[in-house]
C-alpha positions as a printed NumPy array, in Angstrom:
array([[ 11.268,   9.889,  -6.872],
       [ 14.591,   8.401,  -8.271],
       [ 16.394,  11.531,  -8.481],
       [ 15.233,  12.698,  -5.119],
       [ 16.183,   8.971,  -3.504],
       [ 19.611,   8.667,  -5.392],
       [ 20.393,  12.873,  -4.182],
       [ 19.862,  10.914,  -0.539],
       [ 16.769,  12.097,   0.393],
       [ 14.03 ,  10.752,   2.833],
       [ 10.821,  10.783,   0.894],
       [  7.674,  11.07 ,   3.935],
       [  4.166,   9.562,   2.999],
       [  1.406,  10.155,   5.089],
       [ -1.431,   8.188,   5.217],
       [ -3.679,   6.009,   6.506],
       [ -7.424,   7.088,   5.442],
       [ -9.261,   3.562,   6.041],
       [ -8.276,   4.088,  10.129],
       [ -8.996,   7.907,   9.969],
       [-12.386,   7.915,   8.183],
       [-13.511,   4.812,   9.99 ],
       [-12.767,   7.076,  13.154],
       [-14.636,   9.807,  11.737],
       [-17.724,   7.39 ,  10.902],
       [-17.528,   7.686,   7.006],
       [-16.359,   3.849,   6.525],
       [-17.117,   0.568,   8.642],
       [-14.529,  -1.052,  10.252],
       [-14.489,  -4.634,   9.378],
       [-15.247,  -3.889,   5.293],
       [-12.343,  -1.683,   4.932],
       [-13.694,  -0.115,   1.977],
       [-12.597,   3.235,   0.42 ],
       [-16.488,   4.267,  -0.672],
       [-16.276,   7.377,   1.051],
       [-14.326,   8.494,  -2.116],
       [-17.935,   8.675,  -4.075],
       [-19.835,   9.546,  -1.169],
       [-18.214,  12.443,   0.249],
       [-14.727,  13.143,  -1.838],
       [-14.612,  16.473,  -0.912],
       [-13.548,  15.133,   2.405],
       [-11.188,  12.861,   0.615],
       [ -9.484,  15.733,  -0.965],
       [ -9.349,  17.656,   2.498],
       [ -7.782,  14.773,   4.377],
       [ -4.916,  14.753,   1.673],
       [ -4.61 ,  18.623,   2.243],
       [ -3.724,  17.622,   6.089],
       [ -1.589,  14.906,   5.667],
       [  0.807,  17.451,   3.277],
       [  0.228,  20.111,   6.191],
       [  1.455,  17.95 ,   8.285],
       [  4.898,  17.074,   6.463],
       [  4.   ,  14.381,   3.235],
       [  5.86 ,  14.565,   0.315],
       [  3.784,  12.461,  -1.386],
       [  0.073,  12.366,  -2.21 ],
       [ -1.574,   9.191,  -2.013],
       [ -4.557,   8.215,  -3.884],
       [ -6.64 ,   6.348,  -1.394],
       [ -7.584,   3.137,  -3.109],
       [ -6.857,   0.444,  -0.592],
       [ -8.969,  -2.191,  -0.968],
       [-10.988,  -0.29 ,  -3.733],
       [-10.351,  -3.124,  -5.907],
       [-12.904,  -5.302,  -7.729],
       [-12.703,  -8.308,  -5.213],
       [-13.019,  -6.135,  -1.844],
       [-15.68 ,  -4.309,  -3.764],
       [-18.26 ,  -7.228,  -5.288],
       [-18.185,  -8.21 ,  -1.032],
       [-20.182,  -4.923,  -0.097],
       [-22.429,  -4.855,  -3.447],
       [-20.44 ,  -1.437,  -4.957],
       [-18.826,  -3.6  ,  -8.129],
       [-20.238,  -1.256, -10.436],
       [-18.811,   1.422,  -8.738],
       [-15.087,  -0.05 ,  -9.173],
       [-13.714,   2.414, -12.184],
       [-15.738,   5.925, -10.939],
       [-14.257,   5.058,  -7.319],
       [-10.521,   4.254,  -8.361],
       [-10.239,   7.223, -11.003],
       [-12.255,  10.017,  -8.309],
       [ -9.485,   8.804,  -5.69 ],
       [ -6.648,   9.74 ,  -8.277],
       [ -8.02 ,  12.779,  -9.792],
       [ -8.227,  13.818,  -5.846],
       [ -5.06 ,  13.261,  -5.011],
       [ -3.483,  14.574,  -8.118],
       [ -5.222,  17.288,  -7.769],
       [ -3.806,  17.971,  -4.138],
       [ -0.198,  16.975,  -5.506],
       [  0.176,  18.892,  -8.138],
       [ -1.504,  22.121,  -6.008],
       [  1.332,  21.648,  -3.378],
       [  4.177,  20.527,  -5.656],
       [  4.226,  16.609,  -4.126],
       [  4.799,  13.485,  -5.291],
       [  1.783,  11.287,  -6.885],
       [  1.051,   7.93 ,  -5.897],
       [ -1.317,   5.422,  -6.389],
       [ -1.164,   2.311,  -4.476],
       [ -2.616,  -1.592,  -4.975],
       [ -3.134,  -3.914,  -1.568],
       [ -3.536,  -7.392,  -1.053],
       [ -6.311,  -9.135,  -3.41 ],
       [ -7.874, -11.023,  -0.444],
       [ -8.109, -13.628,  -2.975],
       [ -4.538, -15.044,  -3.514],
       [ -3.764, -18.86 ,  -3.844],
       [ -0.145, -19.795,  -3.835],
       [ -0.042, -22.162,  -6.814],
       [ -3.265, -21.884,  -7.845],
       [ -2.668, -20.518, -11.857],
       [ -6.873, -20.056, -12.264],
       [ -7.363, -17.804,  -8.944],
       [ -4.111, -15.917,  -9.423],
       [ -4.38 , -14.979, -13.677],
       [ -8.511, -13.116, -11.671],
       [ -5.894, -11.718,  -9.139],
       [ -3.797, -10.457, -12.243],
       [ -6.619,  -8.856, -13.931],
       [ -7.457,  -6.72 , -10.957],
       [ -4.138,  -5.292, -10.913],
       [ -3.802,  -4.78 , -14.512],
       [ -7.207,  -2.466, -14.572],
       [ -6.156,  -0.613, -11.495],
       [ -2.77 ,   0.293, -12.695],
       [ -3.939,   0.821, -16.38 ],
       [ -5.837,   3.444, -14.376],
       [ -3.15 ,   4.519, -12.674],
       [ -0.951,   5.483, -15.55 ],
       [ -3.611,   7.106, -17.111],
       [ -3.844,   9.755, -14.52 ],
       [ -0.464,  10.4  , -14.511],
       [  1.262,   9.202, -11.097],
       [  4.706,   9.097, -10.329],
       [  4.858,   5.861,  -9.17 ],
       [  3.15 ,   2.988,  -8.059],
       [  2.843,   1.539,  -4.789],
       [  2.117,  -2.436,  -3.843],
       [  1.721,  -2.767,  -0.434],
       [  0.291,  -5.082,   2.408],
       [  1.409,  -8.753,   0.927],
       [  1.8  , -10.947,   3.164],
       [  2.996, -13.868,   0.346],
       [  6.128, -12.714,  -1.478],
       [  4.486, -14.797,  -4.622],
       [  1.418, -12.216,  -4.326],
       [  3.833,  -9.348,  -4.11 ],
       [  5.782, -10.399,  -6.996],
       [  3.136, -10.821,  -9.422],
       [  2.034,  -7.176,  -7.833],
       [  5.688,  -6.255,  -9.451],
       [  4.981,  -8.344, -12.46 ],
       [  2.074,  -6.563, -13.266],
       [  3.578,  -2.528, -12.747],
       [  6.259,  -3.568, -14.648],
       [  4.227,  -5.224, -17.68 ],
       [  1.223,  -2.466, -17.436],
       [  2.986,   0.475, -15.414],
       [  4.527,   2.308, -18.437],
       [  7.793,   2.578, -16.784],
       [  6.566,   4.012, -13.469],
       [  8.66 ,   3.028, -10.326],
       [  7.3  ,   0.038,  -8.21 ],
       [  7.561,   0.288,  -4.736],
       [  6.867,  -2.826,  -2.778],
       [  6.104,  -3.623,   0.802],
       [  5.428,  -6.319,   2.767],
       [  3.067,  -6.382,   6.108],
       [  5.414,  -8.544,   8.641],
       [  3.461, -10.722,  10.875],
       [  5.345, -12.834,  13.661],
       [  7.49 , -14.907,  12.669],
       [  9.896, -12.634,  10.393],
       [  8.733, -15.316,   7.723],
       [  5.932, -14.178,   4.659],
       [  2.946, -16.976,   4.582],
       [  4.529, -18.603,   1.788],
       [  7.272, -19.478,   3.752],
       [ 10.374, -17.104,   3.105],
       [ 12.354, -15.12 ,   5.473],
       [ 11.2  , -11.191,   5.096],
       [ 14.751, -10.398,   4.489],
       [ 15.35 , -12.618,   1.71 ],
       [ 11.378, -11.827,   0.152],
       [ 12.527,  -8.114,   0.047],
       [ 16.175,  -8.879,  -1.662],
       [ 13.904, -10.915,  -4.528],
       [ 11.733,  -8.279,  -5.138],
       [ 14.497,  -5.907,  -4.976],
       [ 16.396,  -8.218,  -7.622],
       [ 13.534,  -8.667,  -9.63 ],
       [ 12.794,  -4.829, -10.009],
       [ 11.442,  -2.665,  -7.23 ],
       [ 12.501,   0.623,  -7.092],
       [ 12.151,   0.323,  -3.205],
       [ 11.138,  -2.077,  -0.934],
       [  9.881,  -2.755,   2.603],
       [  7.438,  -2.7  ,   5.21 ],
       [  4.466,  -1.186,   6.01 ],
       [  1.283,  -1.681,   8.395],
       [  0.499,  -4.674,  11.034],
       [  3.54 ,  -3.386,  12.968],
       [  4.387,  -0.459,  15.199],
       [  7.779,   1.301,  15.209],
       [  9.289,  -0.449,  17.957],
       [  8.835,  -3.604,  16.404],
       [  8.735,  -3.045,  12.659],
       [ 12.322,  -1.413,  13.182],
       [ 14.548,  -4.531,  14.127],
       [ 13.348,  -5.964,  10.542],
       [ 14.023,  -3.216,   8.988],
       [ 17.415,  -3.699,  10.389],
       [ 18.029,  -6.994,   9.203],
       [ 16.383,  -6.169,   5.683],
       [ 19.348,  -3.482,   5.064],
       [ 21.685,  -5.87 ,   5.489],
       [ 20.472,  -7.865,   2.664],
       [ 18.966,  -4.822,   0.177],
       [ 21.096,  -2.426,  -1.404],
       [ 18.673,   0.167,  -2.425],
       [ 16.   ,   2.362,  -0.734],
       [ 13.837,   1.043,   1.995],
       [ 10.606,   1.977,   3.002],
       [  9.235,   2.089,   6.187],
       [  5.177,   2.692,   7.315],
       [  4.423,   1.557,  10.636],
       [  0.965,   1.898,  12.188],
       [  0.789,   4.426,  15.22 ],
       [  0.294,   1.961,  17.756],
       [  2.862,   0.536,  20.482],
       [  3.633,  -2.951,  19.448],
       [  5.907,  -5.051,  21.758],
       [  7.811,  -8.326,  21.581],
       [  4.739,  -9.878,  22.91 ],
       [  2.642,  -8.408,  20.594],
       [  4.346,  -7.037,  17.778],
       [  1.397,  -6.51 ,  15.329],
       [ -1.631,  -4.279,  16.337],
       [ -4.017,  -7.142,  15.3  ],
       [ -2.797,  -9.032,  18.582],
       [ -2.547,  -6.272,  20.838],
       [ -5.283,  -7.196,  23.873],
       [ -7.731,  -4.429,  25.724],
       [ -6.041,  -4.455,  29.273],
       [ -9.954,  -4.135,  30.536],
       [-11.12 ,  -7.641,  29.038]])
């Protein structure tokens, strides 16, 4: 990924498989659960084969919000290690087939407290097993993505660098409205930190469309100097509504 970004090339991901296999009826909407990975992975492995048909460079293991918290909710705890190492043996798999770029990714905890040393050091332990996991199968990098606190994003960073075996962090940051992360600091600025403090890359992804994830972008390349990332949802956002969580049915 470094050589590739430094050379000044656009890396494309692909994803999104908690939207496409809740559309396909393999996962409920609401859990946002990865257990299709154990239930059917041969789909898993067949969705990755599309997303590189249709123009990824990089293979993603699909892990979001296959982490121990998310997981206890829905009663599949016990399920936490098979579930996270099938997702990266699948997506290695479909990688190295097609010559891509392996990632693995960690999301939110759901479980976060700003300040809060006891709820944050469970927080840290997720991570830590996850990305243990993670180096184990042999990705290229490591992805931390949908913080909304740049405290929960940093200890994200924190924990690839301590546990990541030199693997690449890539950070992003799902943008609400205001530009401003819940614990209070300007995206902008949140990004330059994490930048500062070690990301590889860093930047945005979900809760916004293009048209309104771009003007951040924007003002977060005035104040990074590296590579920014960029993974809107596919849904048309406006100034009025700028995240798809707020977008209204026109019918209701």
């Amino acid at each position: 990924m470094y050589s590739r970004l430094r050379n000044g090339e656009n890396i494309l991901i692909a994803e999104g498989y908690l939207f496409e296999f809740g559309r396909r009826g393999y996962l409920k909407y609401g859990a946002n659960t990865p257990e299709v990975v154990v239930e059917n992975p041969e789909l898993v492995e067949v969705m990755h084969e599309e997303f590189v048909h249709a123009g990824s460079d990089v293979v993603e293991a699909f892990t979001c919000y296959g982490h121990r918290e998310k997981l206890k909710i829905i009663g599949r705890e016990d399920d936490l290690e098979k579930l996270n190492k099938t997702a990266l043996r699948i997506a290695r798999k479909v990688a190295r087939k097609h010559n891509k770029l392996f990632a693995f990714g960690l999301c939110n905890s759901t479980v976060f407290v700003p300040g809060d040393e006891k709820a944050n050091a469970k927080v840290r332990d997720m991570f830590k097993e996850q990305i243990e996991w993670a180096v184990e199968e042999g990705v290229d990098y490591i992805i931390g993505e949908t913080f909304n606190a740049l405290g929960e994003a940093m200890l994200a960073l924190e924990c690839i660098k301590e546990y990541g075996k030199g693997k690449p962090a890539v950070i992003t940051i799902a943008a609400y409205f205001p530009d401003i992360t819940t614990d209070d600091v300007p995206i902008p600025e949140a990004c330059k930190i994490l930048e500062e403090n070690g990301a590889a890359v860093v930047g945005l992804n979900c809760a916004r469309g293009p048209e309104t994830m771009l003007p951040l972008l924007r003002e977060i390349r005035k104040t990074c100097k590296g590579p920014i990332a960029a993974l809107p949802v596919p849904f048309r956002c406006t100034d009025e509504y700028r995240t798809f969580q707020s977008l209204k049915d026109p019918k209701t």
